[in-house]
XYZ file of C-alpha atoms in Angstrom:
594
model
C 28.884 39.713 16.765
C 27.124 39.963 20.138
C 27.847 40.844 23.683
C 28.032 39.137 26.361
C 25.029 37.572 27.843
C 24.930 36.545 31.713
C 22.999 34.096 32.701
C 21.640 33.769 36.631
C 21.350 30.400 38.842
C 18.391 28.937 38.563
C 15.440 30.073 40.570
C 11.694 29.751 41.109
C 9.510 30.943 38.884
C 8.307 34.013 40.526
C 10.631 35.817 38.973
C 9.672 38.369 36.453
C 9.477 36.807 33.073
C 9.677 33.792 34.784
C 9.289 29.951 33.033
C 6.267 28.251 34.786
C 7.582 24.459 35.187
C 6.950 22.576 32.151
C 4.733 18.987 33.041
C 5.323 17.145 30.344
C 3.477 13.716 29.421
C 4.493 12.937 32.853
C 7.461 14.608 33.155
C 8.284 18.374 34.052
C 11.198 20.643 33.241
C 12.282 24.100 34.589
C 14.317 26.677 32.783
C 17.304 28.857 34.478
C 16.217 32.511 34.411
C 18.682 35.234 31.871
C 18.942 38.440 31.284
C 19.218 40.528 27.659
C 22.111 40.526 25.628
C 24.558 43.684 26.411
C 24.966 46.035 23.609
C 25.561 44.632 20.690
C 22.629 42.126 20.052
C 20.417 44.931 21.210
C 21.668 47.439 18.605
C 21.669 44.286 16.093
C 18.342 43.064 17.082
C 16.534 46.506 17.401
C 14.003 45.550 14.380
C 14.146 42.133 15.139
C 12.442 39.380 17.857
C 14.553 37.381 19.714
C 13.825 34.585 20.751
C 16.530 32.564 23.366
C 16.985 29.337 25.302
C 20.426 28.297 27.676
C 22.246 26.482 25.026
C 24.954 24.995 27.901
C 24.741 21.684 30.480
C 24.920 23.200 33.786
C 27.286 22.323 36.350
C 25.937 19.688 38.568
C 25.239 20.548 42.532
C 25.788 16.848 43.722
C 27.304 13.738 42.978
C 30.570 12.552 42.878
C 33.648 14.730 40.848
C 34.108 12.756 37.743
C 36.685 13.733 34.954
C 34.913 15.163 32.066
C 35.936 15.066 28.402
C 37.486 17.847 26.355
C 35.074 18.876 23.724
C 37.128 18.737 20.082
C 35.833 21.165 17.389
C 36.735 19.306 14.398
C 34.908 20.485 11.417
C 32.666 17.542 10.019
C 31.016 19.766 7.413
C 33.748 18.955 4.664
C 34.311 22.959 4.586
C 37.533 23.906 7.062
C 38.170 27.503 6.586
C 41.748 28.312 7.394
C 42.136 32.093 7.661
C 45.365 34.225 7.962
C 46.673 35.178 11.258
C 48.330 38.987 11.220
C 51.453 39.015 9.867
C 53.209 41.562 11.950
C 53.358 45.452 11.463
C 49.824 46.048 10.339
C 48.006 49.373 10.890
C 44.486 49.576 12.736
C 42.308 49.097 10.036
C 44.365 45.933 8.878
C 44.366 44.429 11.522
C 40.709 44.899 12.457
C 39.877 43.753 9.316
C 41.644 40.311 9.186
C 40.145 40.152 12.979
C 36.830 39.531 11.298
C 38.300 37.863 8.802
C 39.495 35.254 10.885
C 36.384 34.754 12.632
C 35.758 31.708 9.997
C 38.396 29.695 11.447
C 36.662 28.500 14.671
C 39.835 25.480 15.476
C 41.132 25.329 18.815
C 38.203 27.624 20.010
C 39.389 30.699 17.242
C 43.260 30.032 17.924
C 44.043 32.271 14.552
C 41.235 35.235 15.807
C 42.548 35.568 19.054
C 46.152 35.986 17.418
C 44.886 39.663 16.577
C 43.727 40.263 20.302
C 45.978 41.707 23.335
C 47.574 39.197 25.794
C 45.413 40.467 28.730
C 42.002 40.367 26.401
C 42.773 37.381 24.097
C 40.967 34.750 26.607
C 38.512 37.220 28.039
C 36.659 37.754 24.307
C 33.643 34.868 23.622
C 33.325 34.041 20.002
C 30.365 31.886 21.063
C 28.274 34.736 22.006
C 26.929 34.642 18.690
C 26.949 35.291 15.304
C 26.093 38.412 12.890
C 24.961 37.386 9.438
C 26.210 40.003 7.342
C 26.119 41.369 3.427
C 29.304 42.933 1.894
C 32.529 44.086 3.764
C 31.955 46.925 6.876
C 32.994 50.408 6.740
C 35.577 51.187 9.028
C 36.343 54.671 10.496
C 38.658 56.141 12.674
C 36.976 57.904 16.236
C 40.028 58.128 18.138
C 44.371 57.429 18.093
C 43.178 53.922 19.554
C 39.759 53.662 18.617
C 37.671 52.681 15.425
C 34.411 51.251 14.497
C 33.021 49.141 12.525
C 29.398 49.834 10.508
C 27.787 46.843 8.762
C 24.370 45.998 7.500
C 22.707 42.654 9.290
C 20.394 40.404 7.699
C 20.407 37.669 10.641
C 21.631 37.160 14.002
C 21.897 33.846 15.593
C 22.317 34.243 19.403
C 24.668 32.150 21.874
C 21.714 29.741 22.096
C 21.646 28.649 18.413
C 18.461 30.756 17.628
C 18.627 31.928 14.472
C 16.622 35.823 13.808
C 15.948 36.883 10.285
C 16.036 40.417 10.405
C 12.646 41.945 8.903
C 15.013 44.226 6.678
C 18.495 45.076 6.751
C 19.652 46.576 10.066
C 22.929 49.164 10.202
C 25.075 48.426 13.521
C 27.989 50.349 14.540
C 30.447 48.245 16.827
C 33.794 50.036 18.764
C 37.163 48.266 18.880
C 40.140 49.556 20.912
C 43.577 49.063 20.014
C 46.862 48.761 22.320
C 50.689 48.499 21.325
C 52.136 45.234 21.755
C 55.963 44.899 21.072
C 56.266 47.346 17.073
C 52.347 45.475 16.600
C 48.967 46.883 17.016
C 46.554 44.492 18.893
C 42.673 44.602 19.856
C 42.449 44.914 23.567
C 38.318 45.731 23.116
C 35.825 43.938 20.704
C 32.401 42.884 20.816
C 31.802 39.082 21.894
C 30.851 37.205 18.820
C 31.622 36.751 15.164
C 30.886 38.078 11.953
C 30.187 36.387 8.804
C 28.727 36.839 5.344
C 26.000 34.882 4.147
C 27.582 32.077 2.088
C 30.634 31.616 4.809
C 27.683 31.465 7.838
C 26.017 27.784 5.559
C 29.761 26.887 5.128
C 30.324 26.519 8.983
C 27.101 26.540 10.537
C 24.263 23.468 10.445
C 20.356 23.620 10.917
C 19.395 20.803 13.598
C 16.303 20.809 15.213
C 15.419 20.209 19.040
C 12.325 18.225 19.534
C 9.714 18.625 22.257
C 6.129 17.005 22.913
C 3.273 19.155 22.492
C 1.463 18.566 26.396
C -0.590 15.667 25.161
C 2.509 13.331 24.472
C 0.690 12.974 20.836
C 2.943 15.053 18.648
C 6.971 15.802 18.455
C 7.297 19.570 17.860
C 10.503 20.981 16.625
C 12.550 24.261 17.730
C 15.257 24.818 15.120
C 18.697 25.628 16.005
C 22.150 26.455 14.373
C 25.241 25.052 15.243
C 28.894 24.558 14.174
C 29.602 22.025 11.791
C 31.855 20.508 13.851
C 32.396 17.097 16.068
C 31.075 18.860 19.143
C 28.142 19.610 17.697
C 26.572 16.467 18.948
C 26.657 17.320 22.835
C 25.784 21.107 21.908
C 22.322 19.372 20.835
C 21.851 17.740 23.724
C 22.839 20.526 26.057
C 21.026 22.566 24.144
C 17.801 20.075 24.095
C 18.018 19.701 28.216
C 18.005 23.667 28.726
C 14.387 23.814 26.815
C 12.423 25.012 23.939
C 13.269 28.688 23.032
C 11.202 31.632 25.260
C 8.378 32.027 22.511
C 7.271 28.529 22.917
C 6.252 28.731 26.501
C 3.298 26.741 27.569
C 2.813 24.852 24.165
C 5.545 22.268 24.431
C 7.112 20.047 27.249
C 9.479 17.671 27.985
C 10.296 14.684 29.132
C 13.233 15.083 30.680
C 12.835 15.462 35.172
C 13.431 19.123 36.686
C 17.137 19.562 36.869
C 18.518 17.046 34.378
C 21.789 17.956 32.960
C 24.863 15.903 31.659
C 26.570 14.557 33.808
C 29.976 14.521 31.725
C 30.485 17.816 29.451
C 30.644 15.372 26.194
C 28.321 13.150 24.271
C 30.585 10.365 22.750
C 29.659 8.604 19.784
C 31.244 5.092 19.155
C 30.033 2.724 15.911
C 27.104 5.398 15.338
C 26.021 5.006 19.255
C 25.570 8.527 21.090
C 26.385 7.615 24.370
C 24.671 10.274 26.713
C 25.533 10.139 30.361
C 22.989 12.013 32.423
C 22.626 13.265 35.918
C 20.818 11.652 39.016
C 17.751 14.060 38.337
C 17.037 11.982 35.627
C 16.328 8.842 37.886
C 12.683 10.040 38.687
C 11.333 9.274 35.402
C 9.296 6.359 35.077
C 9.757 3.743 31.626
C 7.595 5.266 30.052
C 9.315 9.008 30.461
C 12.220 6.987 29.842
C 11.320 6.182 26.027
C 10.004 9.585 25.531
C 13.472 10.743 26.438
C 15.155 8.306 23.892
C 12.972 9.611 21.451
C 13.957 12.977 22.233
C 17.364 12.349 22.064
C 17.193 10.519 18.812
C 14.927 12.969 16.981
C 17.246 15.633 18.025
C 20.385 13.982 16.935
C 18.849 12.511 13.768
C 21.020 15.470 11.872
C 24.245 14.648 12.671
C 25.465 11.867 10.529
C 27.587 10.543 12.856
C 24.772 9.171 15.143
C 22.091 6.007 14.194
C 20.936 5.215 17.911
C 21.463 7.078 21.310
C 22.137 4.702 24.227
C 21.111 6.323 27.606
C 22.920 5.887 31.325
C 22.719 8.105 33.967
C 26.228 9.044 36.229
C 27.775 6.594 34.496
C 25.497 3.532 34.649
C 22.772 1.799 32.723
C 19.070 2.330 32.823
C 16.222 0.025 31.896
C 14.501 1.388 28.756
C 12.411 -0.763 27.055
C 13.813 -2.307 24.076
C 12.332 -1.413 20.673
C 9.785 0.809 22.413
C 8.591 4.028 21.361
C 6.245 6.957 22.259
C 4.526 6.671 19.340
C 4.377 10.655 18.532
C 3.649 12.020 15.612
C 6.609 13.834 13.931
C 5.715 16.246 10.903
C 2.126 14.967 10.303
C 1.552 14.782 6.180
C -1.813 15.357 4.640
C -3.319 13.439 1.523
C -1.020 15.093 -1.472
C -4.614 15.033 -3.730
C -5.548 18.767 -3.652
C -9.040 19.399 -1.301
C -11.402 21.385 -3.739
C -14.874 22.416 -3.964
C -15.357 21.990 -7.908
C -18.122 20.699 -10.041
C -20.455 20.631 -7.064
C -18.426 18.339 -4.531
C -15.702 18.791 -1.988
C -13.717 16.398 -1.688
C -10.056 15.520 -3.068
C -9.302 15.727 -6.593
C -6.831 13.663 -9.288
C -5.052 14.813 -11.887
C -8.145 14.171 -14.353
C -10.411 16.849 -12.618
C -12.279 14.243 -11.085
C -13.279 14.586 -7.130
C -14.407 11.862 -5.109
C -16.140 13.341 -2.813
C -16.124 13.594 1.348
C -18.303 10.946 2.953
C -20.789 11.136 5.643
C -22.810 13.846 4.471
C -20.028 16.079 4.348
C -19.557 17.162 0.728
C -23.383 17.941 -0.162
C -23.769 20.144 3.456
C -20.863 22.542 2.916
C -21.664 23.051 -1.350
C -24.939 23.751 0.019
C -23.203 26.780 2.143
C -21.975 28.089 -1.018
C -18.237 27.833 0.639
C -15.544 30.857 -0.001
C -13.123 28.712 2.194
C -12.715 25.458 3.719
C -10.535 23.892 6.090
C -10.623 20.174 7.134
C -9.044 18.020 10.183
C -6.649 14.912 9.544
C -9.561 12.551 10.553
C -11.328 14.287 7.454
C -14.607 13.999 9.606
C -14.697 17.883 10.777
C -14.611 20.585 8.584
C -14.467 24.532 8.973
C -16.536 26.455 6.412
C -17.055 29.892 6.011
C -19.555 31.668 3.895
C -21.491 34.519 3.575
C -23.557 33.475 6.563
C -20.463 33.189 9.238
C -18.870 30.378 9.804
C -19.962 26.430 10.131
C -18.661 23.596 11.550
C -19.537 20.545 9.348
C -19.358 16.691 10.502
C -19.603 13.544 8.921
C -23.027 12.127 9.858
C -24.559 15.225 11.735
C -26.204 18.419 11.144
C -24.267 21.354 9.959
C -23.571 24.154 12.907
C -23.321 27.484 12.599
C -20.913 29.123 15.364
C -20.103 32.654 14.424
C -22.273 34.651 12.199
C -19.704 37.648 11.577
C -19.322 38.239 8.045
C -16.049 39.794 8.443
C -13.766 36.960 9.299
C -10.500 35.513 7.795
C -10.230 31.734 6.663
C -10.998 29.683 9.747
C -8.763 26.763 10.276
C -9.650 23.536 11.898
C -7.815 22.499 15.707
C -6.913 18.710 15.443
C -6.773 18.779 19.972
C -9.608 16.475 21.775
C -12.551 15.978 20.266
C -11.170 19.163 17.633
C -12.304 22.769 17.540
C -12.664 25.919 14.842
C -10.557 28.784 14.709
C -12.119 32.249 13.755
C -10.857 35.897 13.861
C -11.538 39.097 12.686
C -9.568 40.958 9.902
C -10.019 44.447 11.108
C -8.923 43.384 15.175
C -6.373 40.725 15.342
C -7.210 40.655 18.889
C -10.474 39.174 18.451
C -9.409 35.627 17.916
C -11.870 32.922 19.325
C -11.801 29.033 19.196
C -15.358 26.908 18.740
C -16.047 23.656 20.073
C -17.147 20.969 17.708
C -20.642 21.622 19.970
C -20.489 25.940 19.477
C -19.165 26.751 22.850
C -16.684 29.870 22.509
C -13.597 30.370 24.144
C -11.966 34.075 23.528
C -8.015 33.482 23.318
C -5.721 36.170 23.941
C -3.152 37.868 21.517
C -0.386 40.728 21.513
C -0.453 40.947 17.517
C -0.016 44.333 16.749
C -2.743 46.348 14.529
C -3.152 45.825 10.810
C -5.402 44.016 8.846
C -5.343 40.093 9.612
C -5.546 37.995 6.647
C -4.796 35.068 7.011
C -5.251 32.405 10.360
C -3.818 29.286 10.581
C -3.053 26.833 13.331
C 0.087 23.759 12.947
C -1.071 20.305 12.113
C 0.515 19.470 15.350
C -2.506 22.065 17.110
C 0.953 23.639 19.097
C 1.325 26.861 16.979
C -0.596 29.366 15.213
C 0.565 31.294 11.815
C -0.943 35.411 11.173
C -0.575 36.776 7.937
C -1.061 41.119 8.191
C -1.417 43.584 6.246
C 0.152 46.809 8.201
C 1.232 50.052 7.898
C 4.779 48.791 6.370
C 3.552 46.086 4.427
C 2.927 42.203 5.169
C 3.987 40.964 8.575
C 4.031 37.335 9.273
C 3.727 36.125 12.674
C 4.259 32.457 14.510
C 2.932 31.928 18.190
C 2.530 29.438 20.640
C -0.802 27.820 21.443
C -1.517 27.979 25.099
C -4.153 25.522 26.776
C -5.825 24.957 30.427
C -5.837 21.988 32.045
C -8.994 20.630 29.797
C -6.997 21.383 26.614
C -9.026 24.883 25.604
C -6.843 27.769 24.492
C -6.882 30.574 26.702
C -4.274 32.371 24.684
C -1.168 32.992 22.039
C 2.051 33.427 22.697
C 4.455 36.640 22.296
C 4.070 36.913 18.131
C 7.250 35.808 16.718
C 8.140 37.708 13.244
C 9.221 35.699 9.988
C 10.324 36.649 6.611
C 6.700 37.569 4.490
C 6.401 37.546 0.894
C 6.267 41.623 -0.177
C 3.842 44.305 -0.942
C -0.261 43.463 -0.592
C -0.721 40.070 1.311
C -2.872 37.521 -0.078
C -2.182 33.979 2.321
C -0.222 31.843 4.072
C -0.048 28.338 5.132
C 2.009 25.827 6.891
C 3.818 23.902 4.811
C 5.125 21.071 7.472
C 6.019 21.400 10.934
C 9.010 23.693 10.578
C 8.440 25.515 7.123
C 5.618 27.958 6.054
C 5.071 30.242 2.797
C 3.618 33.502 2.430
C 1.956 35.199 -0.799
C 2.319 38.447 -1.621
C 0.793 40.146 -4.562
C 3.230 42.547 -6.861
C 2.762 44.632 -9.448
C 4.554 41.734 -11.607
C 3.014 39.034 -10.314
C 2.612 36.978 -6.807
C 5.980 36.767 -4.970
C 6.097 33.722 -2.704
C 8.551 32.993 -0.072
C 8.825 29.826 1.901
C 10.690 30.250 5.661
C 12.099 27.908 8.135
C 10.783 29.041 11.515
C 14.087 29.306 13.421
C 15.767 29.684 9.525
C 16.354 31.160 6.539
C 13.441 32.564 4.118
C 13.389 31.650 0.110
C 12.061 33.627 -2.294
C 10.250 30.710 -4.789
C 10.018 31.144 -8.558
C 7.182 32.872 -10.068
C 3.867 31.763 -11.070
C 1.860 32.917 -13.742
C -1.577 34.614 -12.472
C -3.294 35.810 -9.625
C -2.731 34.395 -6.451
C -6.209 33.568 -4.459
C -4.972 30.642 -1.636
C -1.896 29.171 -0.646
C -2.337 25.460 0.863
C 0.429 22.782 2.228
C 0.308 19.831 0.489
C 1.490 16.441 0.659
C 4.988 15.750 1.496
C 6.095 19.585 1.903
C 4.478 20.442 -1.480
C 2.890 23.988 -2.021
C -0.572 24.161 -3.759
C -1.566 27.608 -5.285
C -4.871 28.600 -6.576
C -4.626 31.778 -8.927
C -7.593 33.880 -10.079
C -8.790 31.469 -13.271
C -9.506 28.687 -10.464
C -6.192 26.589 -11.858
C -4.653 25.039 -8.815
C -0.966 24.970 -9.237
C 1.486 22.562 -7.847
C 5.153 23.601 -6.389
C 8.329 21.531 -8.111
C 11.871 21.886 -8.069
C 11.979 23.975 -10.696
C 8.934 26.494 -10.718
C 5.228 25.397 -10.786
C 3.168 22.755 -12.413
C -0.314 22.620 -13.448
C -2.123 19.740 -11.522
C -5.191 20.017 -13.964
C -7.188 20.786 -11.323
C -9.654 23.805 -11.841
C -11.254 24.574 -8.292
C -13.831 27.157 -7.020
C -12.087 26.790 -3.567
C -9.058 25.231 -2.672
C -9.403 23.600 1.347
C -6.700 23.607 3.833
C -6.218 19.728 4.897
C -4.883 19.455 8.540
C-alpha cells in the first residue's frame, strides 16, 4: 500500500530536480514535475530506489470538449479473484483483515474493498496508489479503542506509475487504520492509499509490459518495464503511461518521439478486430512523417504485450494522419549476439563450436590480442573492435590496424566495448568506482561521472544498445548491483551516469555480471556451496537459477537470452531450461560479444 502522491502542473525545467526537455530523433518531450510519495512508500521504500514516471494522460488545455469513454476493468488475465465483502458485525481486526483481503478484487474500481470503508472515506481512498508485494499474513495490534496497525514484511513495491522496486532485503512497515461505527458495524474511515498483496496473488493480477523509447540516435528501441493490471484497460494505461516518459533514472539516455505536450485526446484506447485505435491531441500535429513512424513504432512496441492488439492505427482529435504505409524506423529492438561462445583457446580468439574448434577473428584481430596474453576480452557487434585487458593496461584492438594501448593501470575491472559512433572502450577502477573513463577508438579520454557508492567494483558493463551501464560491487554488506543511464553531449561522448539504480545481486563474494538482453541481466555470486546465480528483470522480478557445478570465473550473455558461464577448469557452460549444459568448449578466456 502507498500514500498518496500529488503531482504539480507542468512547468519549466528550472525547477529543482527538474526534466531537461527530451529531443528525440527529431522530436522532444517534457515531463510534468512530482513530488515524493507521503508516508507510506517512504517507510516501504526506505532500503529501496525508486524510480517513478506520471503513469496518467493529462487533461488537455485546448480544443474542443469531446465525450470521453469510460475505462472498463475487465480482467483479461483468465485469473478474476472474487473476494468476500464483510458480512456484518465483525470486530476491528476482522474487518481490517478482509480489507486487505479484498484488495485482490480490483472490479468496478475495488467495489468489494471499499464495502469495508466509511461512507464519508469510501471514495476518498486510491487503490491505484500502488501496490505492496508482501510475504505471509501481517501482524495486527491494537494502539487505541479506534485504532490498529498493521506490520508486514515487503519484498517489492510497485508505485502508482507501474514501476516495479525489488526491495534489496525484506523491509518491516507499520501502517495505521482508524475505525468508526456505522449503524451495529465497524468501518475503516483511515487507511493507507494502495493495496496489499502476496507474491503469487500480485502475478495473478498484475502483467509485465514494457514502454519503449529511442536511445538519442534514433538507432536503438530501449525498454522501461512496467506493471499493470491484467485487465481490458490496461491497453490505454500503456499508452498514457508511454506519453508521460521513461521513468526518472533514465534521464538523458532515452527520448521520444512523441511532440512536447502530447496527450490523449479521449481517456480510452479502443481496440476493434486487433486495431488500437489511439486518438491523440493537437500537440502531436508538429511531428514530421518521419516522427510520425517513430511514434507508430512506439506505440506498437509498447502494446506488443497485450494480446488483444496486432496493429495501432493513429489519428489525432479525432481525425486521420498521413503515416507512411508499411514504413518503419528501422531501430534495433533487443540486439542478439552470435550464440557461438567468444573464447581465447588453443591460441586464437575467435568463436567456438561445439567440437572445440575456433575459427578465428579476421583482420589481424585474433593473433594481436593472444599476443597480449588476454585475462579478458570484450568485442563490438561489428566484431571489428575489441577491448583487451592484460597485464599491461588495457588495448583497443582493430581489424586491419595496429593494436593501441589506452590505459596502462593494472588495476582495472573487465573493460567493455561502446557500440556509439565510430565505438569507444570502457575502463574503471576496482578500488574507486568513481574513476570510470571512456576511450576513443583513437585513445582520447573522456572522465564520466558517477554517484556509485564505495566498495570494490567488479564488474563494468555497458547495454548492447550503448544506453545503460551495469556495476557489479563488492561492499560492506555484500554484492550490490547497480543499472544507470548513459549520458552523452551533443557529439555523442559520455560525460556521465545516471543516479545508480539497485537490482537483486546474486549473494555473498561477487564474481560477474553481464547483460543478458535488453531488459534482463545475471549476477554471480560465489558461496560456500557453490556459485549462486540470479537473473533480474530491470523494472522486475529477480530468479535465483539452478546450480552449476564449479567455480565461477565469467558470466557472458549469449545468443538469444542464453547465459554462458566459465568455471575455474576453463569449461564454458551453457544455461537451459533445466540447469546447465556443457558446450564442450574449454576456454582460457571467455569474451563479452556486444
Amino acid at each position: 500500500m502507498t500514500r498518496t502522491h500529488a503531482r504539480r502542473p507542468r512547468t519549466g525545467p528550472t525547477r529543482t530536480h527538474a526534466r531537461r526537455p527530451r529531443t528525440g530523433p527529431t522530436g522532444t518531450h517534457a515531463r510534468r514535475p512530482r513530488t515524493g510519495l507521503r508516508h507510506l512508500v517512504a517507510v516501504v521504500l526506505a532500503a529501496l530506489t525508486l524510480v517513478a514516471v506520471s503513469a496518467c494522460a493529462a487533461i488537455p488545455v485546448s480544443g474542443d470538449v469531446r465525450s470521453g469513454q469510460s475505462v472498463k476493468d475487465e480482467s483479461v488475465s483468465g485469473v478474476e479473484l472474487r473476494p468476500d465483502g464483510p458480512s456484518g458485525g465483525e470486530d476491528q481486526t476482522a474487518v481490517l483483515r478482509g480489507f486487505v483481503a479484498a484488495a485482490t478484487g480490483a472490479q468496478n474500481n475495488y467495489a468489494t474493498a471499499r464495502e469495508f470503508l466509511s461512507s464519508g472515506f469510501s471514495e476518498r481512498w486510491n487503490p491505484r496508489q500502488g501496490v505492496t508485494i508482501s510475504d505471509g499474513s501481517g501482524q495486527v495490534e491494537r494502539v487505541g479503542a479506534s485504532e490498529l496497525t498493521y506490520t508486514l514484511t515487503a519484498s517489492a513495491t510497485v508505485d502508482a506509475d507501474g514501476e516495479y522496486t525489488q526491495a534489496v532485503r525484506p523491509t518491516t512497515s507499520t501502517l495505521t487504520f482508524r475505525f468508526v461505527r456505522e449503524g451495529d458495524d465497524w468501518r475503516i474511515s483511515y487507511a493507507p492509499d494502495g493495496i496489499i498483496l502476496s507474491p503469487v496473488r500480485f502475478q495473478s493480477v498484475f502483467q509485465q509490459h514494457a514502454l519503449y523509447f529511442y536511445d538519442p540516435t534514433g538507432d536503438y528501441l530501449v525498454p522501461d518495464v512496467r506493471w499493470f493490471l491484467a485487465q481490458s484497460s490496461v491497453s490505454t494505461r500503456i499508452v498514457s503511461a508511454l506519453l508521460a516518459g521513461p521513468a526518472d533514472w533514465l534521464d538523458g539516455a532515452v527520448v521520444t518521439a512523441f511532440p512536447r505536450g502530447t496527450q490523449l485526446s479521449l481517456n480510452a484506447v479502443t481496440i476493434e478486430n486487433g486495431t488500437a485505435q489511439v486518438d491523440l491531441s493537437s500537440a502531436a500535429l508538429r511531428a514530421g512523417s518521419a516522427d510520425r513512424v517513430r511514434m507508430r513504432d512506439q506505440l506498437a512496441k509498447s502494446l506488443a504485450t497485450v494480446p488483444s492488439v496486432s496493429s495501432v492505427a493513429l489519428t489525432i482529435e479525432g481525425a486521420s494522419i498521413s503515416v507512411p504505409e508499411g514504413g518503419s524506423s528501422n531501430a534495433q529492438q533487443n540486439p542478439d549476439v552470435d550464440p557461438r561462445p567468444l573464447v581465447e583457446a588453443d591460441r586464437k580468439v575467435g568463436y567456438a563450436s561445439s567440437t572445440g574448434s575456433v575459427s578465428a577473428l579476421g583482420g589481424g584481430m585474433s593473433q594481436q590480442i593472444v599476443a597480449l596474453d588476454p585475462d579478458a576480452v570484450s568485442l563490438s557487434a561489428s566484431g571489428t573492435l575489441a577491448a583487451v585487458r592484460s597485464d599491461e593496461g588495457v588495448f583497443v584492438v582493430r581489424s586491419g590496424q595496429q593494436r593501441l594501448r589506452v590505459d596502462t593501470r593494472t588495476d582495472l575491472v573487465p573493460p567493455s566495448v561502446d557500440g556509439t559512433g565510430s565505438g569507444s572502450v570502457w575502463v574503471a577502477r576496482t578500488d574507486d568506482p568513481t574513476k570510470v573513463r571512456s576511450y576513443s577508438v583513437s585513445g582520447q579520454p573522456h572522465d564520466v561521472k558517477t554517484t556509485l557508492p564505495s566498495g570494490k567494483l567488479v564488474s563494468f558493463e555497458v547495454s548492447r544498445d550503448s544506453t545503460r551501464a551495469l556495476a557489479l560491487m563488492q561492499t560492506s554488506d555484500g554484492p550490490a548491483l547497480y543499472v544507470m543511464a548513459i549520458r552523452r553531449d551533443d557529439d555523442r561522448v559520455p560525460t556521465s551516469l545516471g543516479p545508480p539504480v539497485r537490482l537483486q545481486a546474486a549473494s555473498e563474494n561477487a564474481v560477474s555480471a553481464t547483460w543478458v538482453s535488453d531488459v534482463d541481466v545475471a549476477s554471480v555470486g560465489q558461496t560456500d556451496t557453490g556459485p549462486e546465480i540470479v537473473r533480474t528483470t530491470i523494472g522486475g522480478r529477480a530468479t535465483t537459477l539452478p546450480q552449476p557445478e564449479g567455480r565461477a570465473t565469467t558470466i557472458v550473455g549469449g545468443g538469444g537470452g542464453s547465459l554462458l558461464l566459465r568455471v575455474s577448469d576453463g569449461q564454458v557452460l551453457q544455461s537451459t531450461g533445466g540447469g546447465w549444459e556443457p558446450t564442450g568448449v574449454d576456454a582460457d578466456v571467455l569474451g563479452t560479444q556486444h
